[in-house]
Coordinates of C-alpha atoms in Angstrom, one line a residue:
V13 CA 42.1 37.5 32.2
T14 CA 44.0 39.9 29.6
D15 CA 45.8 39.2 26.0
K16 CA 49.4 38.5 26.3
Q17 CA 49.8 40.1 23.1
S18 CA 47.8 43.3 23.2
G19 CA 47.4 43.7 26.8
E20 CA 43.2 44.1 26.2
P21 CA 40.6 42.8 28.9
L22 CA 39.3 39.0 27.3
H23 CA 35.6 39.4 28.7
S24 CA 33.3 36.1 28.8
A25 CA 36.4 33.8 29.3
L26 CA 36.0 30.8 31.2
V27 CA 37.4 30.7 35.0
T28 CA 37.5 27.3 36.7
L29 CA 38.6 27.3 40.7
E30 CA 40.1 23.9 42.0
M31 CA 40.5 23.0 45.3
K32 CA 43.5 20.1 45.4
Q33 CA 42.5 18.4 47.9
G34 CA 38.7 17.7 48.3
G35 CA 37.3 17.7 44.2
I36 CA 35.3 21.4 45.5
S37 CA 35.3 23.6 42.2
H38 CA 33.5 26.7 41.3
K39 CA 32.9 27.9 37.7
I40 CA 32.7 31.6 36.3
L41 CA 32.9 34.0 33.2
S42 CA 35.2 36.9 33.2
G43 CA 33.0 40.6 32.8
L44 CA 33.7 43.6 30.2
N45 CA 36.7 44.5 31.9
G46 CA 38.1 41.3 32.3
G47 CA 37.8 40.6 35.7
F48 CA 36.4 37.5 37.2
L49 CA 35.8 37.5 41.4
F50 CA 35.0 34.3 43.8
K51 CA 33.5 35.2 47.4
N52 CA 33.2 33.2 50.7
V53 CA 36.3 30.8 49.6
K54 CA 37.9 28.5 52.6
D55 CA 41.1 28.6 53.4
G56 CA 43.8 25.7 50.5
S57 CA 45.9 25.6 47.8
Y58 CA 43.5 26.1 44.8
T59 CA 44.3 25.8 40.9
V60 CA 42.8 28.4 39.0
K61 CA 41.9 27.7 35.0
V62 CA 41.4 30.0 32.4
E63 CA 39.9 29.0 28.9
Y64 CA 39.1 31.7 25.9
V65 CA 38.6 30.0 22.4
G66 CA 41.6 31.2 20.3
F67 CA 43.7 31.4 23.2
K68 CA 45.8 28.5 24.6
P69 CA 44.8 27.7 28.0
A70 CA 46.6 28.8 31.2
E71 CA 46.6 27.6 34.8
T72 CA 47.6 29.2 38.2
D73 CA 48.0 27.7 41.6
I74 CA 47.2 29.6 44.4
T75 CA 47.1 29.3 48.1
V76 CA 43.9 31.2 49.8
S77 CA 44.7 32.2 53.9
G78 CA 42.1 34.7 54.7
A79 CA 43.3 37.8 52.3
T80 CA 42.7 38.8 48.7
V81 CA 44.4 37.3 46.5
N82 CA 44.7 38.9 42.8
V83 CA 45.6 36.1 40.0
P84 CA 46.5 38.2 36.7
V85 CA 46.0 35.7 33.6
A86 CA 47.5 36.5 30.6
L87 CA 46.7 34.1 28.0
E88 CA 48.7 33.5 24.9
G89 CA 46.7 33.1 21.5
Q90 CA 46.6 30.2 19.4
S91 CA 45.5 30.0 15.4
L92 CA 44.5 27.1 13.5
Q93 CA 44.2 26.2 10.2
L94 CA 41.4 24.7 9.1
Q95 CA 41.4 22.0 6.2
E96 CA 37.8 21.7 5.7
V97 CA 34.3 23.3 7.0
K98 CA 31.0 21.1 6.3
V99 CA 28.2 21.8 6.6
N100 CA 25.5 18.6 6.8
S101 CA 21.2 18.9 6.7
V102 CA 19.0 15.8 7.8
R103 CA 15.4 15.8 6.0
N104 CA 13.0 13.7 7.1
S105 CA 11.1 12.6 4.5
G106 CA 8.3 11.1 6.5
S107 CA 7.3 14.8 8.4
E108 CA 4.7 16.5 7.6
A109 CA 6.8 20.0 6.8
S110 CA 8.2 17.4 4.3
A111 CA 4.7 16.4 2.6
F112 CA 3.6 19.5 2.6
L113 CA 6.9 21.1 0.8
A114 CA 6.2 17.8 -1.8
D115 CA 3.1 18.9 -2.4
R116 CA 4.0 22.5 -3.5
R117 CA 6.4 22.0 -5.1
A118 CA 4.4 19.1 -7.1
A119 CA 4.1 19.8 -11.1
S120 CA 0.3 19.2 -10.9
I121 CA -1.9 19.2 -8.3
Q122 CA -1.3 17.2 -5.5
N123 CA -1.9 16.0 -1.7
S124 CA 0.2 13.8 0.1
V125 CA -0.4 12.1 4.1
S126 CA 3.0 11.9 5.9
A127 CA 4.3 8.3 7.1
R128 CA 4.0 11.0 10.9
A129 CA 0.2 11.9 10.0
I130 CA 0.2 7.9 9.4
E131 CA 1.5 6.7 12.4
I132 CA -1.1 8.6 14.6
S133 CA -4.1 7.2 12.7
P134 CA -5.9 4.2 13.5
D135 CA -5.3 2.8 9.5
L136 CA -3.8 -0.2 8.8
S137 CA -4.1 -0.4 5.1
V138 CA -3.2 2.2 2.6
A139 CA -7.1 2.0 1.5
N140 CA -7.9 3.4 4.6
V141 CA -5.1 6.0 4.1
T142 CA -6.2 7.4 1.0
Q143 CA -9.5 8.7 2.8
R144 CA -7.3 11.2 4.8
V145 CA -7.3 13.2 1.0
S146 CA -9.2 15.8 0.5
G147 CA -11.0 14.9 -3.2
V148 CA -10.8 11.2 -2.8
S149 CA -13.6 8.9 -1.1
L150 CA -13.3 5.1 -0.8
E151 CA -15.4 1.6 -2.0
R152 CA -15.5 -0.8 0.6
S153 CA -15.4 -4.4 -0.1
T154 CA -18.0 -6.8 1.8
N155 CA -15.8 -6.8 4.6
G156 CA -16.4 -3.0 5.3
E157 CA -13.0 -2.7 4.7
G158 CA -12.1 0.3 2.1
Q159 CA -9.7 -1.1 -1.0
Y160 CA -10.7 1.3 -4.2
A161 CA -9.9 4.6 -3.9
I162 CA -12.2 7.2 -6.0
V163 CA -10.6 10.2 -7.4
R164 CA -12.3 13.3 -7.5
G165 CA -15.9 11.3 -7.9
M166 CA -14.2 9.0 -10.6
D167 CA -14.8 6.1 -10.6
K168 CA -11.9 3.1 -10.0
R169 CA -11.1 2.6 -13.6
Y170 CA -10.0 6.1 -13.9
N171 CA -6.7 5.8 -11.6
Y172 CA -3.8 4.1 -11.7
T173 CA -1.1 2.8 -8.4
L174 CA 2.1 3.1 -8.5
V175 CA 4.9 2.5 -6.1
N176 CA 7.8 4.6 -6.0
G177 CA 6.5 6.4 -9.5
I178 CA 6.7 2.6 -11.1
K179 CA 3.4 1.6 -12.2
I180 CA 2.8 -1.7 -11.0
P181 CA -0.2 -4.5 -12.1
S182 CA -3.3 -5.5 -10.7
P183 CA -4.1 -9.3 -9.4
D184 CA -7.3 -8.5 -10.8
N185 CA -8.3 -11.0 -13.8
K186 CA -11.0 -8.7 -15.0
N187 CA -9.6 -4.9 -14.2
R188 CA -6.4 -2.9 -14.5
Y189 CA -7.0 -1.4 -10.7
V190 CA -5.3 -2.5 -7.6
P191 CA -7.2 -2.8 -4.9
L192 CA -5.4 -0.7 -2.2
D193 CA -6.2 -2.9 0.9
I194 CA -3.1 -5.5 0.1
F195 CA -0.5 -2.5 1.2
P196 CA 0.3 -2.3 4.8
A197 CA 0.6 1.7 5.7
D198 CA 3.1 1.2 8.1
L199 CA 5.8 1.1 5.1
L200 CA 4.7 4.5 3.7
D201 CA 7.8 7.3 3.8
R202 CA 4.4 9.2 2.2
L203 CA 1.5 8.5 0.3
E204 CA 0.5 11.2 -2.9
V205 CA -2.7 11.6 -4.3
T206 CA -2.0 13.7 -8.0
K207 CA -5.1 14.8 -9.3
A208 CA -3.9 16.1 -12.7
L209 CA -1.3 14.6 -15.2
T210 CA 1.4 16.2 -16.9
P211 CA 3.1 14.7 -20.1
N212 CA 5.7 13.2 -18.1
M213 CA 3.0 10.2 -16.0
E214 CA 1.3 7.5 -17.8
G215 CA -2.1 8.8 -20.0
D216 CA -4.0 6.1 -18.8
A217 CA -5.9 8.3 -15.8
I218 CA -8.3 10.9 -16.1
G219 CA -8.9 10.5 -12.4
G220 CA -5.9 10.3 -10.6
V221 CA -3.1 8.7 -9.6
V222 CA -2.3 6.9 -6.2
N223 CA 1.6 7.1 -5.7
M224 CA 3.3 5.5 -2.4
I225 CA 6.5 6.6 -1.9
M226 CA 8.3 3.5 0.5
K227 CA 10.5 3.9 3.7
D228 CA 13.7 5.2 2.4
A229 CA 17.1 4.6 4.0
P230 CA 17.7 7.0 7.5
D231 CA 21.2 8.8 7.7
K232 CA 22.0 7.6 10.8
F233 CA 21.7 3.6 11.7
S234 CA 18.8 2.8 13.3
V235 CA 15.7 -0.1 14.3
K236 CA 12.0 0.7 14.6
A237 CA 9.6 -2.0 15.3
D238 CA 5.9 -1.8 16.8
G239 CA 3.6 -4.3 17.6
A240 CA 0.0 -4.6 19.3
L241 CA -2.6 -7.0 20.5
G242 CA -6.4 -6.5 19.6
F243 CA -9.2 -8.8 21.5
A244 CA -12.0 -9.0 19.7
D245 CA -15.6 -8.6 21.2
F246 CA -18.5 -9.7 18.7
G247 CA -21.2 -8.7 21.6
G248 CA -21.5 -12.5 22.4
R249 CA -21.8 -13.5 18.3
N250 CA -18.8 -15.9 17.8
F251 CA -16.8 -16.2 15.4
S252 CA -17.5 -18.6 12.3
T253 CA -14.6 -20.5 10.3
F254 CA -14.5 -23.6 8.1
D255 CA -11.6 -26.3 7.1
R256 CA -9.6 -25.8 4.0
S257 CA -7.0 -28.5 5.5
A258 CA -7.5 -30.4 2.2
S259 CA -9.0 -27.9 -0.5
L260 CA -7.5 -28.4 -3.8
S261 CA -4.7 -25.8 -4.5
H262 CA -6.2 -25.6 -7.9
S263 CA -9.7 -27.3 -10.1
P264 CA -10.0 -30.9 -11.2
R265 CA -9.5 -29.6 -15.2
Y266 CA -6.5 -27.7 -14.2
T267 CA -4.8 -30.2 -12.7
N268 CA -5.6 -33.3 -15.0
G269 CA -6.9 -31.6 -18.3
E270 CA -9.5 -30.3 -20.3
S271 CA -10.8 -33.8 -20.6
Y272 CA -11.1 -34.9 -17.3
V273 CA -14.0 -36.1 -16.0
A274 CA -14.3 -35.4 -12.7
P275 CA -16.1 -37.9 -9.9
G276 CA -17.8 -36.6 -6.7
S277 CA -14.9 -37.9 -4.7
A278 CA -12.9 -35.7 -6.7
F279 CA -14.6 -32.6 -4.4
P280 CA -13.2 -32.9 -0.4
K281 CA -16.0 -32.2 1.7
N282 CA -14.0 -30.2 4.4
A283 CA -14.7 -26.8 2.8
F284 CA -18.5 -27.5 4.0
T285 CA -17.0 -28.5 7.3
Y286 CA -17.8 -25.5 9.6
S287 CA -16.8 -24.4 13.5
S288 CA -16.8 -20.9 15.3
K289 CA -14.7 -19.9 18.2
S290 CA -15.4 -17.0 20.3
N291 CA -13.1 -13.9 20.4
P292 CA -9.9 -14.6 18.4
V293 CA -7.1 -12.2 18.9
S294 CA -6.0 -10.2 16.6
S295 CA -2.1 -9.1 16.5
L296 CA 0.3 -6.6 14.0
L297 CA 3.6 -6.3 13.9
G298 CA 5.8 -4.1 12.5
L299 CA 9.7 -3.9 11.8
S300 CA 12.7 -1.5 10.1
A301 CA 16.3 -1.4 10.1
G302 CA 18.7 1.0 8.3
G303 CA 21.7 3.4 8.1
R304 CA 24.2 4.3 5.8
L305 CA 27.8 2.9 5.4
F306 CA 30.9 3.4 3.4
K307 CA 31.2 7.2 4.4
D308 CA 27.5 7.5 4.0
K309 CA 27.8 6.4 -0.3
L310 CA 25.8 3.3 0.1
G311 CA 22.1 3.3 2.0
I312 CA 20.1 0.1 2.7
I313 CA 16.7 -0.4 5.0
V314 CA 14.6 -3.9 5.2
A315 CA 11.1 -3.2 6.5
G316 CA 7.9 -5.6 7.1
S317 CA 4.6 -5.4 8.5
F318 CA 2.4 -8.2 9.6
Q319 CA -1.3 -7.6 9.8
N320 CA -3.7 -10.2 11.0
N321 CA -7.7 -9.2 12.0
Y322 CA -10.9 -10.2 12.0
R323 CA -14.3 -9.0 11.8
N324 CA -18.1 -9.9 11.6
I325 CA -20.3 -7.9 9.7
N326 CA -23.9 -8.2 9.0
S327 CA -25.6 -6.4 6.0
T328 CA -28.8 -6.7 3.8
F329 CA -28.8 -7.3 0.2
F330 CA -32.3 -6.5 -1.4
G331 CA -32.4 -7.6 -5.1
T332 CA -34.5 -5.9 -7.3
E333 CA -35.8 -6.8 -10.8
T334 CA -37.0 -4.2 -13.7
D335 CA -41.0 -4.4 -15.2
R336 CA -40.2 -4.1 -19.0
N337 CA -43.4 -2.7 -19.8
N338 CA -42.8 0.2 -17.7
N339 CA -39.2 0.9 -17.2
S340 CA -40.0 0.6 -13.0
A341 CA -37.6 -1.4 -10.3
F342 CA -39.2 -3.8 -8.2
L343 CA -38.5 -5.8 -5.1
T344 CA -38.1 -9.2 -5.6
S345 CA -36.0 -10.4 -2.7
I346 CA -34.2 -9.4 1.4
Q347 CA -31.1 -11.2 1.4
A348 CA -29.3 -11.1 5.2
R349 CA -26.0 -11.9 5.7
K350 CA -23.4 -12.5 7.5
Y351 CA -19.6 -12.4 7.5
S352 CA -16.8 -13.6 9.8
V353 CA -13.7 -12.2 7.7
Q354 CA -10.0 -13.2 8.9
Q355 CA -7.6 -11.1 6.8
Q356 CA -3.4 -11.4 7.0
R357 CA -1.7 -8.3 6.0
T358 CA 2.2 -9.1 4.8
G359 CA 4.1 -6.6 3.2
L360 CA 8.6 -7.0 2.8
H361 CA 10.6 -4.2 1.5
T362 CA 13.8 -3.5 0.9
K363 CA 15.8 -0.2 -1.1
L364 CA 19.5 -0.1 -1.2
D365 CA 21.2 3.2 -3.3
F366 CA 24.8 3.7 -3.7
K367 CA 26.3 6.9 -4.6
I368 CA 28.7 6.4 -7.2
D369 CA 30.1 10.1 -7.2
N370 CA 28.4 13.6 -7.4
N371 CA 27.0 13.1 -10.5
N372 CA 25.7 9.6 -10.7
K373 CA 23.7 7.4 -8.6
I374 CA 22.0 3.9 -8.8
N375 CA 18.9 2.8 -7.0
L376 CA 18.1 -1.3 -5.9
Y377 CA 14.4 -2.2 -5.2
A378 CA 12.4 -4.8 -4.4
A379 CA 9.0 -5.0 -2.5
Y380 CA 6.9 -8.3 -1.6
F381 CA 3.0 -7.7 -1.5
N382 CA 0.5 -10.4 0.1
L383 CA -3.0 -10.1 1.3
E384 CA -4.6 -13.2 2.3
K385 CA -8.3 -13.7 3.1
N386 CA -10.8 -16.3 5.0
E387 CA -14.7 -15.2 4.3
Y388 CA -17.3 -17.0 5.5
R389 CA -20.4 -16.0 4.5
Y390 CA -24.2 -17.1 5.6
S391 CA -27.0 -15.6 4.1
S392 CA -30.9 -15.8 4.5
D393 CA -33.4 -14.9 1.3
T394 CA -36.7 -14.6 1.7
D395 CA -38.3 -15.1 -2.1
L396 CA -41.1 -12.3 -2.1
V397 CA -42.3 -13.6 -5.5
L398 CA -42.1 -18.1 -5.2
G399 CA -44.0 -20.1 -3.0
R400 CA -45.6 -17.3 -1.6
T401 CA -49.4 -17.8 -0.2
I402 CA -50.1 -15.6 2.4
P403 CA -47.9 -13.5 4.4
G404 CA -45.4 -15.3 7.1
S405 CA -45.2 -18.2 4.5
G406 CA -43.1 -19.3 1.2
R407 CA -39.6 -20.2 -0.2
V408 CA -36.4 -19.6 2.3
S409 CA -33.0 -20.3 0.7
N410 CA -30.3 -20.2 2.5
S411 CA -26.6 -20.1 1.6
I412 CA -23.1 -21.0 3.1
R413 CA -19.6 -19.8 1.3
S414 CA -16.6 -20.5 2.1
L415 CA -13.6 -18.6 0.3
H416 CA -9.7 -18.3 0.6
D417 CA -8.3 -16.1 -1.6
V418 CA -4.4 -15.5 -1.4
Q419 CA -3.3 -11.7 -3.1
Q420 CA 0.4 -10.9 -4.0
I421 CA 1.9 -8.8 -5.5
F422 CA 5.8 -8.4 -6.1
N423 CA 8.2 -5.5 -8.0
V424 CA 11.8 -4.8 -8.5
T425 CA 12.8 -1.7 -9.3
L426 CA 16.9 -0.7 -10.7
N427 CA 17.4 2.7 -11.7
G428 CA 19.4 5.1 -12.1
E429 CA 19.9 9.4 -11.9
H430 CA 23.1 11.2 -13.4
K431 CA 24.7 14.6 -14.2
L432 CA 25.5 14.4 -17.4
A433 CA 26.8 18.1 -17.6
E434 CA 26.0 21.4 -15.4
G435 CA 21.9 20.8 -15.9
F436 CA 21.4 18.2 -18.0
N437 CA 20.0 15.2 -16.0
M438 CA 19.1 11.5 -17.0
N439 CA 17.2 9.3 -15.5
W440 CA 16.4 5.7 -16.3
S441 CA 14.7 3.0 -15.0
A442 CA 14.6 -1.2 -15.4
V443 CA 11.3 -3.2 -13.9
Y444 CA 9.9 -6.3 -13.2
S445 CA 6.1 -7.3 -11.8
K446 CA 3.9 -9.4 -11.1
A447 CA 0.6 -9.6 -9.7
T448 CA -1.0 -13.1 -9.0
D449 CA -4.2 -13.9 -7.2
N450 CA -5.1 -18.0 -6.5
R451 CA -8.9 -18.6 -4.6
P452 CA -8.6 -22.2 -4.5
D453 CA -11.7 -24.1 -4.1
E454 CA -14.3 -21.7 -3.5
A455 CA -16.9 -23.4 -1.5
T456 CA -20.8 -22.3 -1.6
L457 CA -23.6 -24.8 -0.1
D458 CA -26.9 -24.3 -1.0
L459 CA -30.3 -24.8 1.4
V460 CA -34.0 -24.5 0.9
T461 CA -36.6 -24.4 3.6
G462 CA -40.3 -23.3 3.7
V463 CA -42.6 -22.2 5.7
S464 CA -46.5 -23.6 3.8
V465 CA -49.8 -23.6 5.5
D466 CA -51.6 -26.7 7.0
P467 CA -54.8 -26.8 4.9
T468 CA -56.1 -28.4 7.6
T469 CA -55.0 -26.7 10.9
H470 CA -54.7 -23.6 8.8
Q471 CA -50.9 -23.4 11.0
F472 CA -47.7 -22.5 10.0
V473 CA -45.6 -25.7 8.9
Q474 CA -41.7 -25.3 8.9
A475 CA -40.4 -27.1 6.1
P476 CA -36.5 -29.6 6.6
L477 CA -33.5 -28.5 6.0
N478 CA -32.3 -29.8 2.4
I479 CA -29.9 -29.5 0.6
D480 CA -30.4 -27.8 -3.0
Q481 CA -29.5 -28.8 -7.1
S482 CA -27.1 -26.1 -7.1
S483 CA -24.3 -26.0 -4.7
S484 CA -21.1 -25.4 -6.3
R485 CA -16.9 -24.7 -6.2
Q486 CA -14.9 -22.6 -8.1
W487 CA -11.7 -22.4 -8.6
Q488 CA -9.5 -19.3 -10.3
Y489 CA -5.8 -18.1 -10.6
N490 CA -4.9 -15.9 -12.7
S491 CA -1.7 -13.4 -13.0
D492 CA -0.7 -10.2 -14.4
E493 CA 3.0 -10.0 -15.7
D494 CA 4.4 -6.8 -16.1
K495 CA 8.6 -5.4 -18.2
S496 CA 8.8 -2.2 -18.7
G497 CA 11.8 0.4 -19.5
Y498 CA 11.9 4.2 -18.8
L499 CA 14.1 6.5 -19.7
N500 CA 14.3 10.7 -19.2
F501 CA 16.1 13.6 -19.4
S502 CA 16.0 17.2 -18.5
Y503 CA 18.0 20.4 -19.1
D504 CA 17.6 23.6 -16.6
S505 CA 18.2 26.3 -18.8
K506 CA 17.5 30.1 -18.4
I507 CA 15.4 33.2 -20.4
G508 CA 15.8 36.3 -19.3
N509 CA 14.1 36.1 -15.8
V510 CA 12.4 32.8 -17.0
N511 CA 13.9 29.6 -15.4
A512 CA 13.0 26.6 -18.1
T513 CA 13.2 23.4 -17.4
W514 CA 13.5 21.2 -20.7
S515 CA 11.4 17.8 -20.3
A516 CA 11.4 14.2 -23.0
G517 CA 11.8 10.8 -22.4
G518 CA 9.9 7.6 -22.6
M519 CA 8.7 3.8 -21.4
Y520 CA 7.9 0.2 -23.2
R521 CA 6.2 -2.3 -21.5
S522 CA 5.5 -5.4 -21.9
K523 CA 2.3 -7.1 -20.2
T524 CA 1.3 -10.5 -20.5
R525 CA -2.0 -11.7 -18.3
N526 CA -2.9 -15.6 -18.3
S527 CA -6.4 -16.6 -16.6
A528 CA -8.1 -19.9 -15.4
Y529 CA -11.7 -20.6 -14.6
D530 CA -13.6 -23.2 -13.2
D531 CA -17.0 -24.0 -11.5
Y532 CA -18.3 -26.8 -10.6
T533 CA -21.9 -27.2 -9.8
L534 CA -22.8 -30.3 -7.2
R535 CA -26.2 -32.0 -6.5
P536 CA -27.3 -34.7 -3.6
S537 CA -26.5 -38.0 -5.7
D538 CA -29.8 -39.6 -4.1
P539 CA -32.9 -36.9 -4.4
S540 CA -34.1 -38.9 -1.2
I541 CA -31.4 -38.4 0.9
Q542 CA -31.1 -34.8 1.1
V543 CA -31.8 -33.2 4.5
Y544 CA -29.0 -31.7 6.1
D545 CA -28.6 -31.5 9.8
G546 CA -25.0 -29.7 10.3
D547 CA -22.9 -32.8 9.8
I548 CA -21.9 -32.6 5.7
S549 CA -20.4 -36.0 6.1
K550 CA -24.0 -37.9 5.7
N551 CA -24.7 -36.3 2.4
N552 CA -23.2 -37.2 -1.1
F553 CA -23.1 -35.8 -4.3
I554 CA -22.5 -36.3 -7.8
V555 CA -21.4 -33.3 -10.7
F556 CA -23.5 -32.0 -12.8
N557 CA -20.7 -30.4 -15.1
P558 CA -17.6 -33.0 -14.6
Q559 CA -15.3 -30.9 -17.1
G560 CA -15.8 -27.6 -15.1
S561 CA -16.0 -24.6 -17.2
S562 CA -13.8 -24.6 -20.2
T563 CA -14.9 -22.2 -22.4
D564 CA -15.5 -19.9 -19.5
P565 CA -14.6 -16.1 -21.0
L566 CA -12.6 -16.2 -18.1
N567 CA -10.3 -18.4 -19.2
Y568 CA -7.5 -16.7 -21.8
S569 CA -4.7 -15.5 -22.2
A570 CA -3.5 -11.6 -23.3
K571 CA -0.1 -9.5 -24.0
E572 CA 0.0 -6.4 -24.4
N573 CA 3.2 -3.8 -25.9
V574 CA 3.0 0.0 -24.4
G575 CA 5.3 2.5 -26.2
A576 CA 5.6 5.8 -25.5
A577 CA 7.4 8.8 -25.7
Y578 CA 6.7 13.3 -24.7
A579 CA 8.2 16.4 -24.3
M580 CA 7.1 19.1 -21.8
V581 CA 8.5 22.3 -21.0
K582 CA 8.0 24.3 -17.0
L583 CA 8.2 27.6 -17.1
K584 CA 8.7 29.5 -13.8
T585 CA 8.7 33.6 -13.2
G586 CA 8.2 35.2 -9.8
K587 CA 5.0 33.4 -8.1
V588 CA 3.9 31.9 -11.8
E589 CA 4.4 28.7 -13.0
I590 CA 3.5 26.9 -16.2
I591 CA 3.8 23.6 -17.5
G592 CA 3.0 22.4 -21.0
G593 CA 3.4 19.7 -23.6
A594 CA 2.2 15.8 -24.8
R595 CA 2.7 12.8 -24.6
Y596 CA 2.4 9.5 -27.2
E597 CA 1.4 6.2 -26.9
N598 CA 1.0 3.1 -28.8
T599 CA -0.9 0.2 -28.0
D600 CA -1.1 -3.3 -28.7
L601 CA -3.0 -5.9 -27.8
S602 CA -3.7 -9.1 -28.7
W603 CA -5.4 -12.0 -26.9
E604 CA -7.2 -15.8 -27.3
S605 CA -10.0 -17.7 -24.5
N606 CA -11.6 -20.6 -24.4
V607 CA -14.8 -19.6 -25.6
P608 CA -16.3 -21.6 -28.1
K609 CA -15.3 -20.8 -31.5
T610 CA -18.2 -20.1 -32.3
V611 CA -18.6 -16.7 -29.9
T612 CA -17.0 -13.9 -31.7
G613 CA -13.5 -12.1 -30.2
K614 CA -12.5 -15.5 -29.0
T615 CA -9.4 -14.2 -30.4
G616 CA -8.2 -10.7 -31.7
S617 CA -5.9 -8.4 -31.5
I618 CA -6.3 -4.1 -31.4
N619 CA -3.4 -1.6 -32.3
Y620 CA -4.0 2.3 -31.8
Y621 CA -2.1 5.3 -30.6
D622 CA -3.1 8.1 -28.5
V623 CA -1.5 12.0 -28.5
L624 CA -2.1 13.4 -25.2
P625 CA -1.3 17.3 -24.6
S626 CA -1.9 19.3 -21.3
A627 CA -0.8 22.5 -19.8
H628 CA -0.9 23.3 -16.6
L629 CA -1.2 26.9 -14.5
K630 CA 0.0 27.1 -11.1
Y631 CA 0.1 30.6 -8.9
S632 CA 1.7 30.6 -6.0
I633 CA -0.1 33.7 -3.9
T634 CA 1.8 32.4 -1.0
K635 CA 4.4 30.0 0.3
K636 CA 1.4 28.1 1.7
Q637 CA -0.9 29.1 -0.9

C-alpha cells in the first residue's frame, strides 16, 4: 500500500480480503513497509479493500488459482475542511469525586455526602444521612428515627437548613429549626454540611448549615426507578393501630368560634378505639425522569419518592424531681413505654433550567415534602411515692395515646445567573416557602389501677382498671410562611500574583407565623361507671373545659422582616486562600398571642441589628489535604 502522490509506503492501513461468493472475509493491517500477506487462501474470486485515514478507499478484484498474487494498491489523498470542533465533557454531580471536589473548592469547612454514597447506604431520610458526616451527631425522635443534626456539639437551635442554598421555614410551632426526617434521601444529588459561615451566608447559625443539593437534569434523557418491599417481623408482638376515620380536622373552638361550648358528643370516640395487625408490609418507591431539549438549552427533571414503614419500639422513662433543700435529684417513677409508629414520607420536586445564551441562565425549582405519622403509645407508670405501703403495692397509671401528624414543606424558587462583563457576574433569587404542621385530634386515654394488700388475708389484690379524670383531646395547627429575595454580585480581578474575587449582595425576607392550639380535658360522665374493659363505647365523657384552651401561649401570630447586606473578598495565591468580610442584618419582629391581657408579653415588638465580621484562612497542602 503506497501513497499515490509520493510513492511512500503506508503502514497500518486496513486491508480486507472478501470472497465474492461465500461471504468469507479476512482483515489485516499493513506493515511498516506498507506490505500485507494473506496465507492459505482458497482458490476463487476476491475483492481487496484498503482503507486509510486521510485517503480515499480503494478496491481491487483478483483471482486466486494456487499461485501467489501480488496486489499493489496506491491510495489517493483526500482532504476535508473542518467547519467546527466541539469538545464536550460531562460531570456526574452525584458521584463521590464530585462531592470531594465540592468540599475542596468550598470557601469554608465543608463535608459532603454524594448521591452514590446515599444509594448504597441504608439511610431513608436526610436526617440519617447526616450521621455519615464527621463532627455531626443525631438527635432522635421517640420512634428512634434520626430527626435533628447536632453539628460540632452545638444544639439544633444553632443550625439551619437550606434547599439548593435557600433557607426554608420550619413546621415546628415553637422553634425555627427544621426536622430533617421530612426529606427523602433519594432525591438528593449531594448533602453538604458547612461548619463555618462566610459573610454571604445568613448569620443565624454558629453551629453549622445543612444544605440539600437536589437532583438536576441529566445531560441525556434518562429514567430511573427503584422499589422495595419489607416484611416487618416484631418478634411475635403485633403492630398496634387506632381508628382515625371520624376524627375532627380542627378543634371545636377553631371550627365554631371562641364562645362555643363543646359538649361531650362533640368528640368522636373513634380515637379511643384500638386494634392490632401482625407483620405489616413496608414499601419504598422512587422515580425520576429528565433530560435536555432544544439543543441542550432547556433542562428538565421530575423526581418523586414515597416511603411507608412501620416500627415497634420499647423504652423506659424515668421520672425525677429535685429536692429543693439539698438540690439532689431523686427518682419518682418508672414508666414503661411501647410505641407502634407508621411513617409515610413523600417528596416531589421538579427543576427547569433554561440557558438563554452563554452569559444568561434562568432556573425554576419547585418542591413539596410531606411526612405523615400515625403513632400509638402505651405507657404504664408504677409510681414510687403515692399509694405505696409495702413493696409490690401501690398505684399503677396507664396511658394510651394516639396521634396523627402531618408535616409539610413547600418551596418554589426562581433564580437567574448572569455574566454582565468579563469577570463580572450577578445572580438573584425570588423565593416562596411555606411549612405547616397539622396534628388533628391527639387523644390520650388515662387509666388507673393498683395493687393493695387485703388486711385479712394479707394477699395482694388487683384493683379494676378505671378511666382517670385527666384524659385529653388536643388539636394543633401552625404555619410558617416566607417570602424572600436575594441579590449577589461578584467581580474577579488580579492583584500581582494574587487572584481576588470581590463579592457583595443582600437579601430580604418577610416571615409570617401562625399557631392554633386547643387541649380539652375529658372526665367520665358517671363516676360510678368508669370501669374500662377495652370497649370505649360503654363509657361516656363530660368536658371539663368546654371552651378549649384559647389562652394557651401556643395560640399566636407573629411577623418578622429581615434585611441583610454583606461584602467580602477572597484572595488566593498558590496554596493559600484568605476570605474576609462582614455581614449586616436587621430584624424587625412583632407578635400577638392569646394569653390574658394581664400577662406580660401578650403583644410586643423588637427591632435589632447585628454586624457579623468573619475571616477564613485555608492552606492546601495537596489536592487531597
